XYZ file of C-alpha atoms in Angstrom:
424
model
C 47.099 69.484 112.658
C 46.093 67.856 109.484
C 47.301 64.394 109.136
C 48.006 62.868 105.441
C 46.644 59.821 104.921
C 48.346 57.013 103.901
C 48.503 54.943 100.873
C 46.172 51.654 100.655
C 48.885 49.201 100.882
C 50.544 51.215 103.613
C 47.167 51.587 105.581
C 47.298 47.553 105.166
C 50.532 47.178 106.970
C 49.790 49.237 109.902
C 47.195 51.807 110.852
C 49.967 54.198 113.000
C 50.781 57.383 110.619
C 54.627 57.798 110.142
C 54.528 61.075 109.255
C 51.726 64.378 109.643
C 51.760 67.946 108.341
C 50.456 70.933 108.806
C 49.631 71.797 105.289
C 49.672 69.027 102.457
C 52.934 68.978 100.536
C 52.906 70.267 97.101
C 55.207 69.540 94.666
C 57.067 66.556 92.459
C 57.854 64.601 95.442
C 55.069 65.363 97.239
C 53.284 61.751 96.302
C 56.226 59.925 97.351
C 56.860 61.045 100.900
C 54.789 58.167 102.313
C 57.169 55.803 100.603
C 59.903 58.232 101.765
C 59.226 57.995 105.228
C 59.142 54.121 104.884
C 62.455 53.677 103.652
C 63.666 55.684 106.360
C 61.595 53.718 109.285
C 63.586 51.020 107.294
C 66.437 52.129 107.754
C 66.241 52.758 111.408
C 65.363 56.018 111.791
C 62.531 56.780 114.851
C 59.275 58.359 114.188
C 60.860 61.744 116.249
C 64.070 61.389 113.464
C 61.718 61.166 110.935
C 59.610 64.101 111.473
C 62.359 67.099 110.670
C 62.650 65.141 107.609
C 59.525 65.089 106.023
C 59.404 68.537 106.712
C 62.103 69.789 105.284
C 61.609 66.900 102.054
C 58.381 68.664 101.521
C 59.502 72.328 101.746
C 62.711 70.794 99.351
C 58.953 69.535 97.228
C 57.358 72.998 97.200
C 60.543 75.020 96.209
C 60.577 72.641 92.733
C 57.346 73.362 91.959
C 57.877 77.298 92.914
C 60.944 77.030 90.254
C 59.219 75.047 87.646
C 61.836 71.960 88.784
C 60.540 68.115 87.538
C 61.976 65.405 88.396
C 62.943 64.524 84.913
C 65.608 67.800 85.279
C 66.226 67.288 89.408
C 70.072 66.886 90.329
C 72.428 67.304 92.852
C 73.042 70.907 91.938
C 69.109 72.116 93.222
C 69.986 70.549 96.771
C 72.839 73.383 96.880
C 71.217 75.590 95.390
C 68.184 75.043 97.442
C 70.265 74.829 100.684
C 72.002 78.126 100.009
C 68.366 80.416 98.569
C 65.918 79.027 100.632
C 67.519 77.849 104.102
C 68.705 80.707 106.654
C 71.460 79.416 108.749
C 70.123 79.968 111.738
C 67.517 77.830 111.059
C 69.808 75.473 109.375
C 70.361 71.864 111.196
C 73.442 69.327 111.005
C 71.479 67.251 109.860
C 69.827 68.931 106.707
C 71.785 68.197 104.198
C 72.202 64.327 104.494
C 68.449 64.116 104.450
C 68.308 65.924 101.037
C 71.308 63.350 99.793
C 69.548 60.479 101.450
C 66.022 61.781 99.261
C 68.016 61.586 96.275
C 69.612 58.455 96.358
C 65.850 57.001 96.522
C 64.682 58.639 93.904
C 67.808 57.371 92.223
C 67.164 53.807 93.315
C 63.477 54.089 92.610
C 64.209 54.912 89.133
C 62.342 58.614 89.496
C 65.558 60.907 88.401
C 68.533 60.074 86.489
C 72.144 58.687 87.636
C 74.528 61.518 88.551
C 76.777 62.444 85.332
C 80.436 61.773 86.112
C 82.135 62.214 82.864
C 80.550 65.491 81.673
C 81.161 67.664 84.559
C 82.510 71.246 82.691
C 83.993 72.310 86.192
C 86.054 69.001 86.759
C 90.305 69.925 86.363
C 92.356 68.160 83.508
C 93.770 66.740 86.368
C 90.501 65.023 87.621
C 89.416 64.042 84.745
C 92.568 61.952 84.109
C 92.295 60.226 87.444
C 88.825 59.458 86.687
C 89.648 57.587 83.121
C 92.443 56.140 85.009
C 90.886 54.799 87.875
C 88.151 53.568 85.694
C 91.004 51.576 83.664
C 92.630 50.287 86.565
C 88.764 48.868 87.652
C 88.072 47.210 84.260
C 90.786 46.226 82.758
C 93.164 45.439 85.578
C 90.442 44.414 88.084
C 92.212 45.858 91.000
C 90.418 46.661 94.506
C 89.299 49.999 95.110
C 91.503 50.316 98.097
C 94.021 49.980 95.307
C 92.619 51.786 93.018
C 92.284 54.551 95.361
C 96.506 54.596 96.028
C 97.498 54.626 92.768
C 95.310 57.333 91.928
C 96.671 59.459 95.012
C 100.442 59.485 93.879
C 98.992 59.991 90.243
C 97.510 63.180 91.323
C 100.015 64.051 93.707
C 102.813 63.724 90.465
C 100.026 65.307 88.001
C 99.461 68.740 90.375
C 103.480 68.847 91.460
C 104.306 69.050 87.580
C 101.563 70.673 86.164
C 99.990 72.707 89.230
C 96.763 74.497 87.532
C 98.363 74.773 83.871
C 97.798 72.791 81.012
C 97.696 69.369 81.315
C 100.359 67.759 78.181
C 101.991 64.625 79.049
C 104.309 65.165 75.838
C 106.435 67.583 78.066
C 106.652 64.626 80.601
C 110.458 63.700 81.499
C 112.524 60.904 82.862
C 113.683 63.672 85.279
C 110.646 64.634 86.552
C 110.042 60.844 87.339
C 112.900 60.767 89.398
C 112.282 63.862 90.998
C 109.441 62.923 92.370
C 110.290 60.111 93.319
C 113.097 61.500 95.485
C 110.758 63.867 96.836
C 108.833 61.048 98.392
C 112.191 58.975 99.299
C 112.609 61.996 101.662
C 109.199 62.491 103.099
C 107.855 58.935 103.689
C 109.043 55.784 105.048
C 110.859 53.375 102.597
C 107.651 51.332 102.518
C 105.246 54.309 101.118
C 107.889 55.472 99.008
C 108.137 52.014 97.130
C 104.168 52.019 96.994
C 104.675 55.295 95.301
C 106.997 53.587 92.540
C 104.796 50.987 92.017
C 102.277 53.594 91.560
C 103.846 55.875 89.233
C 105.256 53.067 86.962
C 101.612 51.798 86.278
C 100.176 55.392 85.745
C 102.751 56.044 83.232
C 102.353 52.393 81.492
C 98.533 53.285 81.064
C 99.447 56.987 79.683
C 102.110 55.021 76.867
C 99.081 52.436 76.031
C 96.742 55.341 75.750
C 99.285 56.980 73.193
C 99.472 59.841 75.595
C 103.411 60.017 76.296
C 105.859 58.084 73.327
C 108.747 57.441 76.044
C 108.848 54.810 77.911
C 108.550 56.319 81.183
C 107.670 53.621 83.607
C 111.629 52.992 83.249
C 113.022 55.620 84.566
C 111.213 55.103 87.747
C 113.935 54.372 90.426
C 113.890 51.779 92.963
C 113.725 52.465 96.300
C 115.579 50.438 99.037
C 113.135 49.055 101.112
C 114.517 44.744 102.363
C 111.672 42.711 103.675
C 111.180 40.737 106.773
C 113.451 43.264 108.664
C 111.304 43.804 111.382
C 109.408 41.836 113.882
C 105.211 40.967 114.052
C 103.709 43.710 116.151
C 101.627 41.421 117.870
C 99.312 42.596 120.639
C 100.027 40.099 123.770
C 97.581 37.435 125.403
C 96.789 39.507 128.412
C 95.842 42.471 126.517
C 93.858 40.187 123.870
C 91.875 38.902 127.243
C 91.440 42.095 128.469
C 90.049 43.561 125.197
C 87.418 41.076 124.975
C 86.746 41.754 128.832
C 86.029 45.308 128.287
C 82.909 44.720 125.830
C 79.864 45.236 127.548
C 77.970 42.252 126.211
C 74.370 43.450 127.613
C 73.992 46.145 124.760
C 73.713 45.528 121.071
C 77.060 47.462 121.004
C 78.954 45.470 123.505
C 77.516 42.061 121.542
C 78.344 43.310 118.096
C 82.079 44.558 119.260
C 82.950 41.589 120.983
C 81.987 38.988 117.956
C 84.306 41.263 116.109
C 87.088 41.055 118.644
C 86.932 37.525 118.680
C 86.760 37.185 114.606
C 90.070 39.119 114.791
C 91.904 37.254 117.824
C 90.509 33.484 116.946
C 90.699 33.476 113.093
C 93.020 36.259 112.669
C 90.645 37.797 110.021
C 91.482 41.086 108.304
C 89.440 44.239 108.978
C 88.376 44.326 105.329
C 87.232 40.346 105.268
C 84.949 41.168 108.195
C 83.330 44.108 106.558
C 82.788 42.211 103.942
C 80.977 38.989 105.765
C 77.511 38.892 105.155
C 74.588 36.482 106.315
C 74.743 33.996 103.785
C 78.838 33.443 105.230
C 77.895 31.232 107.675
C 77.238 27.674 107.279
C 75.580 27.035 110.387
C 74.841 22.683 109.477
C 78.981 22.732 108.838
C 80.504 24.861 111.266
C 82.395 26.731 108.896
C 82.484 30.596 107.482
C 83.368 31.629 104.335
C 85.677 34.126 104.309
C 86.372 36.552 100.775
C 90.114 37.801 101.103
C 90.829 41.176 100.796
C 93.988 40.143 98.685
C 93.264 38.417 95.468
C 89.518 37.830 96.607
C 89.868 34.267 97.253
C 87.299 32.681 98.978
C 88.347 30.168 101.894
C 86.063 28.080 104.210
C 86.827 28.238 107.591
C 86.278 26.662 110.479
C 84.068 28.516 112.939
C 84.947 28.067 116.389
C 82.233 27.651 119.101
C 83.086 30.717 121.250
C 83.063 33.062 118.010
C 80.086 31.084 116.751
C 78.246 31.636 120.225
C 79.262 35.276 120.123
C 77.750 36.274 116.783
C 74.447 34.280 117.747
C 73.936 36.159 120.587
C 74.514 39.279 118.786
C 72.316 38.190 115.729
C 69.574 37.679 118.489
C 70.294 40.531 120.771
C 71.943 43.227 119.149
C 71.623 43.210 115.443
C 68.989 45.986 114.325
C 66.205 44.503 112.334
C 67.399 45.627 108.364
C 67.198 44.117 104.984
C 71.165 44.829 104.974
C 72.436 41.303 104.042
C 75.968 42.822 105.823
C 76.628 40.353 109.111
C 77.472 43.672 111.244
C 75.280 46.876 110.898
C 75.402 50.155 112.194
C 73.836 50.959 115.372
C 72.552 54.311 114.278
C 70.402 55.226 111.200
C 70.832 54.933 108.644
C 71.449 51.319 109.885
C 73.818 49.923 106.717
C 76.852 47.677 107.072
C 79.754 49.150 108.664
C 81.162 50.475 105.264
C 85.033 50.395 105.715
C 88.162 48.569 107.026
C 88.246 51.759 109.406
C 84.979 51.285 111.275
C 87.077 48.145 112.404
C 90.424 49.839 113.464
C 87.601 52.199 115.933
C 86.080 49.349 117.398
C 89.689 48.464 117.931
C 90.803 51.304 119.436
C 87.279 52.149 121.475
C 88.076 48.557 123.214
C 91.724 49.411 123.995
C 90.587 52.902 125.491
C 88.265 50.971 127.700
C 90.511 48.027 128.756
C 92.763 50.600 129.989
C 95.743 48.844 128.659
C 98.892 50.862 126.857
C 99.889 47.823 123.762
C 103.193 49.296 121.555
C 101.138 49.148 118.639
C 97.280 50.062 117.270
C 95.489 48.798 115.011
C 93.286 45.464 114.133
C 96.145 44.136 112.443
C 97.809 43.372 115.951
C 95.605 40.617 116.818
C 96.181 39.059 113.440
C 100.225 38.870 114.853
C 99.130 38.128 118.000
C 96.998 34.605 116.740
C 100.423 33.523 114.455
C 102.287 33.442 117.315
C 100.201 31.856 119.764
C 99.588 29.413 117.155
C 103.710 29.039 116.827
C 104.483 28.730 120.528
C 101.914 25.972 120.642
C 103.475 23.792 117.811
C 102.018 24.796 114.841
C 104.114 24.806 111.928
C 104.584 28.114 109.710
C 102.597 25.916 106.751
C 99.951 25.454 109.207
C 99.683 29.080 110.150
C 100.325 30.011 106.829
C 97.336 28.267 105.816
C 94.602 29.470 108.330
C 95.965 33.220 107.784
C 95.589 32.795 103.787
C 99.072 33.808 102.983
C 99.419 33.661 99.267
C 103.306 33.290 99.621
C 105.106 31.417 102.243
C 107.405 34.152 102.338
C 105.075 36.014 104.349
C 104.565 33.493 107.166
C 108.327 32.867 107.260
C 108.604 36.280 109.217
C 107.012 34.820 112.132
C 110.107 32.434 112.773
C 111.800 35.390 114.276
C 109.449 35.089 117.145
C 110.068 31.475 118.003
C 112.513 31.699 120.477
C 112.694 28.251 121.460
C 113.332 27.056 117.786
C 116.105 30.350 117.564
C 117.798 29.239 120.858
C 118.700 25.287 119.411
C 120.644 26.898 116.611
C 122.212 29.771 118.365
C 125.588 29.702 119.439
C 127.446 29.578 122.587
C 128.570 32.618 123.828
C 132.438 32.938 123.601
C 133.945 33.025 126.746
C 132.535 31.726 130.131
C 130.263 34.587 130.414
C 126.585 33.400 130.077
């Protein structure tokens, strides 16, 4: 076994070799394998899991050399060609493609290869190209959040796909009847709230087309209104007994348990949204002032919330015992490599679902938002005003908070009419 030596700066930091190969690697990536291995180690991969990744990267580098492919011309397409041409089905591992994707990210972040070209793909369909341009406009010109952009793009793409299929994309052929029929189909398939979202997205897209001069008619005015009365339901809150059962289900002697317990406390004690928890960083906490800076998912408004003692203690316990060592500034990290932030709000939902299953309870509703509703209902029962609740939950409109008046049974009972007759 021939061990390839580290660079001098790596030897100064550690005399333990991270990787070894039977033969010295060749090709344009060979001189960067030390740095790649260190990067994988920093992402949380063990030395055992780094070894097969280094072998694959060395093989890929040798293939690039054989095919006279330099770093200046390297692209994601070469990864696919390599996987199809070199790797036999029986020799492929599940982690091979993610390994090479991490390699490409490393090379790009190190400015060793060019960034992927998004707007010049000859294979992109006309609809995909239109959605790319529309999405760029939503982000740049309207400063919408990425989740909102994704929702708008989904409906717009669906509309164009139903109207044009795989044919020529000719916006001049769009008529008011196309718009009305699309919304009618959405209204028959989805809930009123979902159908209303379709109308909002479609109006946005049609205004965009007119602004770009792609259509001459004001088709946005043809989008029909879908009835969706607000305040028709009641808050879907998990009971306090179930909240305590969920918190008790976390094994706080494990790294995962420490993390999940702190997250569940943020949901139940402060009523944070899933996206707000994912966005928290190490800089969000002011330990001297005992406050937590939260950037709202709706409007991006920054708020300073008091940090309850039990929530602060849980976060400290996680930072000391459960949080992996990482340069990532996100407060909550993945447990398994690659070590990074939780990524999206669906991660919080998965944590909630797992905690509910461990607790062995069956609340009437699922998801993380039920903890936010539960906090509001509990504060209302303790005598807090709707204004105070709206301030804590960072509602932009008072109307949003007023829905909790429906669960204030004490106040409702005082204004209820007596039952006629002798019946009680």
